[in-house]
mmCIF file of C-alpha atoms in Angstrom:
data_model
loop_
_atom_site.group_PDB
_atom_site.id
_atom_site.type_symbol
_atom_site.label_atom_id
_atom_site.label_comp_id
_atom_site.label_asym_id
_atom_site.label_seq_id
_atom_site.Cartn_x
_atom_site.Cartn_y
_atom_site.Cartn_z
ATOM 1 C CA MET A 1 90.693 105.514 97.571
ATOM 2 C CA THR A 2 90.591 107.841 100.528
ATOM 3 C CA ALA A 3 88.049 110.629 99.873
ATOM 4 C CA ARG A 4 89.513 114.099 99.318
ATOM 5 C CA HIS A 5 87.460 115.364 102.237
ATOM 6 C CA ASP A 6 89.243 112.904 104.550
ATOM 7 C CA LEU A 7 92.601 113.909 103.113
ATOM 8 C CA GLN A 8 91.780 117.553 103.711
ATOM 9 C CA THR A 9 90.819 116.889 107.290
ATOM 10 C CA ARG A 10 94.111 115.074 107.884
ATOM 11 C CA LEU A 11 96.072 117.841 106.244
ATOM 12 C CA GLU A 12 94.303 120.597 108.209
ATOM 13 C CA HIS A 13 94.879 118.699 111.470
ATOM 14 C CA GLY A 14 98.577 118.418 110.680
ATOM 15 C CA ILE A 15 98.859 122.121 109.788
ATOM 16 C CA ALA A 16 97.056 123.110 112.978
ATOM 17 C CA ALA A 17 99.274 120.842 115.098
ATOM 18 C CA LEU A 18 102.378 122.443 113.550
ATOM 19 C CA GLY A 19 101.044 125.913 114.210
ATOM 20 C CA VAL A 20 102.017 127.214 110.732
ATOM 21 C CA GLN A 21 100.069 129.792 108.764
ATOM 22 C CA LEU A 22 99.363 129.185 105.098
ATOM 23 C CA PRO A 23 97.967 131.587 102.490
ATOM 24 C CA ALA A 24 94.414 131.349 101.159
ATOM 25 C CA GLY A 25 94.020 128.388 98.817
ATOM 26 C CA ALA A 26 97.133 126.635 99.927
ATOM 27 C CA VAL A 27 95.334 123.557 101.339
ATOM 28 C CA GLU A 28 93.521 123.023 98.007
ATOM 29 C CA ARG A 29 96.795 123.335 96.046
ATOM 30 C CA LEU A 30 98.604 120.953 98.386
ATOM 31 C CA LEU A 31 95.857 118.371 97.889
ATOM 32 C CA ASP A 32 96.013 118.947 94.112
ATOM 33 C CA TYR A 33 99.752 118.267 94.289
ATOM 34 C CA GLN A 34 99.162 115.072 96.319
ATOM 35 C CA ALA A 35 96.538 113.873 93.805
ATOM 36 C CA LEU A 36 98.930 114.550 90.900
ATOM 37 C CA LEU A 37 101.758 112.748 92.682
ATOM 38 C CA ALA A 38 99.546 109.767 93.389
ATOM 39 C CA ARG A 39 98.453 109.642 89.717
ATOM 40 C CA TRP A 40 101.955 109.768 88.341
ATOM 41 C CA ASN A 41 103.255 107.417 91.007
ATOM 42 C CA ALA A 42 101.030 104.650 89.766
ATOM 43 C CA THR A 43 103.109 104.637 86.512
ATOM 44 C CA TYR A 44 106.463 106.131 87.314
ATOM 45 C CA ASN A 45 107.195 105.007 90.881
ATOM 46 C CA LEU A 46 108.212 108.399 92.144
ATOM 47 C CA THR A 47 107.804 107.549 95.836
ATOM 48 C CA ALA A 48 107.542 104.313 97.836
ATOM 49 C CA ILE A 49 104.596 105.728 99.759
ATOM 50 C CA ARG A 50 101.330 104.916 97.889
ATOM 51 C CA ASP A 51 98.599 105.342 100.477
ATOM 52 C CA PRO A 52 97.094 108.873 100.025
ATOM 53 C CA ALA A 53 96.688 109.486 103.727
ATOM 54 C CA GLU A 54 100.290 108.501 104.315
ATOM 55 C CA MET A 55 101.328 110.853 101.499
ATOM 56 C CA VAL A 56 99.572 113.732 103.254
ATOM 57 C CA SER A 57 101.405 113.048 106.544
ATOM 58 C CA ARG A 58 104.793 111.824 105.349
ATOM 59 C CA HIS A 59 105.162 114.188 102.418
ATOM 60 C CA LEU A 60 102.984 117.290 102.875
ATOM 61 C CA VAL A 61 102.912 117.781 106.645
ATOM 62 C CA ASP A 62 106.498 116.580 107.068
ATOM 63 C CA SER A 63 107.621 119.177 104.531
ATOM 64 C CA LEU A 64 105.625 121.975 106.211
ATOM 65 C CA ALA A 65 107.189 121.086 109.585
ATOM 66 C CA ILE A 66 110.414 122.988 108.599
ATOM 67 C CA LEU A 67 108.520 126.118 107.444
ATOM 68 C CA PRO A 68 109.257 128.093 110.645
ATOM 69 C CA TYR A 69 113.045 127.782 109.895
ATOM 70 C CA VAL A 70 112.953 128.754 106.229
ATOM 71 C CA GLN A 71 114.273 132.198 105.474
ATOM 72 C CA GLY A 72 115.235 134.499 102.631
ATOM 73 C CA ALA A 73 113.835 135.317 99.198
ATOM 74 C CA THR A 74 115.383 132.394 97.317
ATOM 75 C CA LEU A 75 115.455 128.674 98.059
ATOM 76 C CA ALA A 76 117.022 125.647 96.367
ATOM 77 C CA ASP A 77 115.717 122.150 97.179
ATOM 78 C CA LEU A 78 118.490 119.614 96.391
ATOM 79 C CA GLY A 79 117.693 116.039 95.557
ATOM 80 C CA THR A 80 114.087 117.078 95.578
ATOM 81 C CA GLY A 81 112.730 113.833 94.098
ATOM 82 C CA PRO A 82 109.030 114.506 93.369
ATOM 83 C CA GLY A 83 109.316 117.962 94.935
ATOM 84 C CA LEU A 84 109.794 117.441 98.617
ATOM 85 C CA PRO A 85 109.991 119.636 100.567
ATOM 86 C CA GLY A 86 110.298 122.251 97.780
ATOM 87 C CA ILE A 87 106.782 122.217 96.376
ATOM 88 C CA PRO A 88 104.864 122.350 99.717
ATOM 89 C CA ILE A 89 107.202 125.188 100.820
ATOM 90 C CA ALA A 90 106.597 127.009 97.498
ATOM 91 C CA ILE A 91 102.841 126.662 97.905
ATOM 92 C CA ALA A 92 103.093 127.895 101.532
ATOM 93 C CA THR A 93 105.320 130.887 100.602
ATOM 94 C CA PRO A 94 104.445 132.022 97.088
ATOM 95 C CA GLU A 95 106.589 135.144 97.435
ATOM 96 C CA ARG A 96 109.707 132.995 97.585
ATOM 97 C CA GLN A 97 111.605 131.886 94.419
ATOM 98 C CA VAL A 98 112.139 128.141 94.594
ATOM 99 C CA LEU A 99 114.562 126.006 92.472
ATOM 100 C CA LEU A 100 113.939 122.226 92.493
ATOM 101 C CA VAL A 101 117.027 120.152 91.644
ATOM 102 C CA ASP A 102 117.152 116.445 90.802
ATOM 103 C CA SER A 103 119.229 114.323 88.453
ATOM 104 C CA ASN A 104 116.454 111.907 87.713
ATOM 105 C CA GLY A 105 114.744 112.631 84.412
ATOM 106 C CA LYS A 106 111.312 111.153 85.133
ATOM 107 C CA LYS A 107 111.105 112.943 88.453
ATOM 108 C CA VAL A 108 112.023 116.293 86.782
ATOM 109 C CA ARG A 109 109.313 115.651 84.087
ATOM 110 C CA PHE A 110 106.845 115.245 86.943
ATOM 111 C CA LEU A 111 108.111 118.426 88.642
ATOM 112 C CA ARG A 112 107.548 120.401 85.409
ATOM 113 C CA GLU A 113 104.049 119.037 85.027
ATOM 114 C CA ALA A 114 103.296 119.909 88.636
ATOM 115 C CA ILE A 115 104.662 123.402 88.124
ATOM 116 C CA ARG A 116 102.479 123.821 85.048
ATOM 117 C CA SER A 117 99.267 122.278 86.312
ATOM 118 C CA LEU A 118 99.415 123.917 89.771
ATOM 119 C CA LYS A 119 100.440 127.243 88.190
ATOM 120 C CA LEU A 120 103.440 127.571 90.498
ATOM 121 C CA GLU A 121 104.856 130.780 89.026
ATOM 122 C CA ASN A 122 107.571 131.018 91.707
ATOM 123 C CA VAL A 123 109.087 127.606 91.001
ATOM 124 C CA ARG A 124 111.604 126.215 88.469
ATOM 125 C CA ALA A 125 112.910 122.627 88.084
ATOM 126 C CA VAL A 126 116.261 121.565 86.638
ATOM 127 C CA GLN A 127 117.670 118.207 85.862
ATOM 128 C CA SER A 128 121.217 118.334 87.101
ATOM 129 C CA ARG A 129 123.779 116.934 89.483
ATOM 130 C CA VAL A 130 124.033 119.199 92.517
ATOM 131 C CA GLU A 131 127.684 119.939 91.800
ATOM 132 C CA GLU A 132 126.804 121.462 88.431
ATOM 133 C CA VAL A 133 124.071 123.783 89.594
ATOM 134 C CA GLU A 134 124.887 127.530 89.350
ATOM 135 C CA GLY A 135 123.741 130.498 91.413
ATOM 136 C CA GLN A 136 123.437 131.204 95.109
ATOM 137 C CA PHE A 137 120.435 130.882 97.428
ATOM 138 C CA ASP A 138 119.408 132.321 100.781
ATOM 139 C CA CYS A 139 118.112 128.941 101.922
ATOM 140 C CA ILE A 140 118.882 125.383 100.847
ATOM 141 C CA THR A 141 116.807 122.325 101.785
ATOM 142 C CA ALA A 142 117.646 118.723 101.452
ATOM 143 C CA ARG A 143 115.465 115.816 102.633
ATOM 144 C CA ALA A 144 117.066 112.394 103.086
ATOM 145 C CA PHE A 145 119.415 113.407 100.288
ATOM 146 C CA ALA A 146 122.976 112.488 101.545
ATOM 147 C CA SER A 147 125.289 112.760 104.500
ATOM 148 C CA LEU A 148 126.027 116.245 105.817
ATOM 149 C CA ASP A 149 129.562 115.902 104.505
ATOM 150 C CA ASP A 150 128.467 114.921 101.005
ATOM 151 C CA MET A 151 125.658 117.415 100.649
ATOM 152 C CA LEU A 152 127.847 120.377 101.722
ATOM 153 C CA THR A 153 130.781 119.170 99.630
ATOM 154 C CA TRP A 154 128.582 118.874 96.530
ATOM 155 C CA GLY A 155 126.331 121.863 97.049
ATOM 156 C CA GLY A 156 128.025 124.210 99.509
ATOM 157 C CA HIS A 157 128.801 126.659 96.726
ATOM 158 C CA LEU A 158 125.105 127.355 96.327
ATOM 159 C CA LEU A 159 124.684 128.894 99.808
ATOM 160 C CA THR A 160 124.896 132.681 100.091
ATOM 161 C CA LYS A 161 127.287 134.130 102.683
ATOM 162 C CA ASP A 162 124.504 134.689 105.244
ATOM 163 C CA GLY A 163 122.300 131.820 104.044
ATOM 164 C CA ILE A 164 121.138 128.751 105.988
ATOM 165 C CA TRP A 165 121.112 125.119 105.046
ATOM 166 C CA LEU A 166 118.230 122.958 106.353
ATOM 167 C CA ALA A 167 119.039 119.281 106.317
ATOM 168 C CA MET A 168 116.029 117.072 107.118
ATOM 169 C CA LYS A 169 117.017 113.835 108.956
ATOM 170 C CA GLY A 170 115.296 111.003 110.708
ATOM 171 C CA ARG A 171 117.359 110.015 113.765
ATOM 172 C CA HIS A 172 119.636 112.526 115.406
ATOM 173 C CA PRO A 173 122.698 112.565 113.078
ATOM 174 C CA GLU A 174 125.335 112.394 115.872
ATOM 175 C CA GLU A 175 127.714 110.331 113.780
ATOM 176 C CA GLU A 176 127.611 112.795 110.854
ATOM 177 C CA LEU A 177 128.494 115.949 112.824
ATOM 178 C CA PRO A 178 132.270 115.403 112.799
ATOM 179 C CA GLY A 179 132.154 115.248 108.992
ATOM 180 C CA VAL A 180 130.810 118.740 108.428
ATOM 181 C CA PRO A 181 133.314 120.290 105.978
ATOM 182 C CA GLU A 182 135.565 123.178 106.871
ATOM 183 C CA GLY A 183 133.860 126.513 106.272
ATOM 184 C CA PHE A 184 130.520 125.346 107.546
ATOM 185 C CA GLU A 185 129.086 124.893 111.045
ATOM 186 C CA VAL A 186 126.042 123.402 112.687
ATOM 187 C CA ARG A 187 123.907 126.258 114.109
ATOM 188 C CA ALA A 188 121.145 124.105 115.661
ATOM 189 C CA ILE A 189 119.519 120.727 115.636
ATOM 190 C CA HIS A 190 115.767 120.748 116.179
ATOM 191 C CA ALA A 191 113.680 117.670 117.039
ATOM 192 C CA LEU A 192 110.481 117.879 114.919
ATOM 193 C CA ASP A 193 107.132 116.486 116.083
ATOM 194 C CA VAL A 194 105.297 115.699 112.866
ATOM 195 C CA PRO A 195 101.623 114.658 113.373
ATOM 196 C CA ASP A 196 100.713 111.138 112.259
ATOM 197 C CA VAL A 197 104.358 110.323 111.444
ATOM 198 C CA GLY A 198 106.064 107.763 113.662
ATOM 199 C CA GLY A 199 109.765 107.699 114.408
ATOM 200 C CA GLU A 200 112.257 110.513 114.966
ATOM 201 C CA ARG A 201 112.537 113.511 112.749
ATOM 202 C CA HIS A 202 115.337 116.112 113.094
ATOM 203 C CA LEU A 203 116.253 119.294 111.269
ATOM 204 C CA VAL A 204 119.950 120.229 111.131
ATOM 205 C CA VAL A 205 120.502 123.979 110.598
ATOM 206 C CA LEU A 206 123.897 124.847 109.096
ATOM 207 C CA GLY A 207 125.623 127.994 107.877
ATOM 208 C CA ARG A 208 128.924 129.300 106.846
ATOM 209 C CA THR A 209 131.504 129.793 109.653
ATOM 210 C CA GLY A 210 132.183 133.415 110.663
ATOM 211 C CA CYS A 211 128.769 134.659 109.556
#
């Protein structure tokens, strides 16, 4: 097992490289989340990544890389899995109300345990298909969840009039862009440089047309 001190060093290096500011105690809570995820993952197979150091880079730092683009008072993370990027964002911005959505029961059970044990008072988790979620949110995140067409078709109703949709992708999603549904538009595509994570990372920023 990688010592927590080494994981903390890796996490702090990633945060510094990203240039993001986190509140007091956030690093400790992020590491507590990683430790809980690793413990549950041994039994429930919540993520294919099992190495703790890789979890720090590919889950925590990767999630925090989109922090500069997150906006608004409310956020929904669709297809969140074990809480990515929703839980790291919630820890980094405790003033923001975060809804975690996943259809997988064992993942939602983990999310509720994480919310309870980490005392994440700004976070809720629901087990639901995206199409059936109610409400509207200033910001919606989705990480490796579906094509741009599918995610907006299923969840577009959840975005407020002036809200933004942040779709996390690996390679530049050139082939997906023509499939963006009517009523939505691509505002920007940012190449993300995530420390200690190989391969391409891109963030697609979308919004409603005419806003």
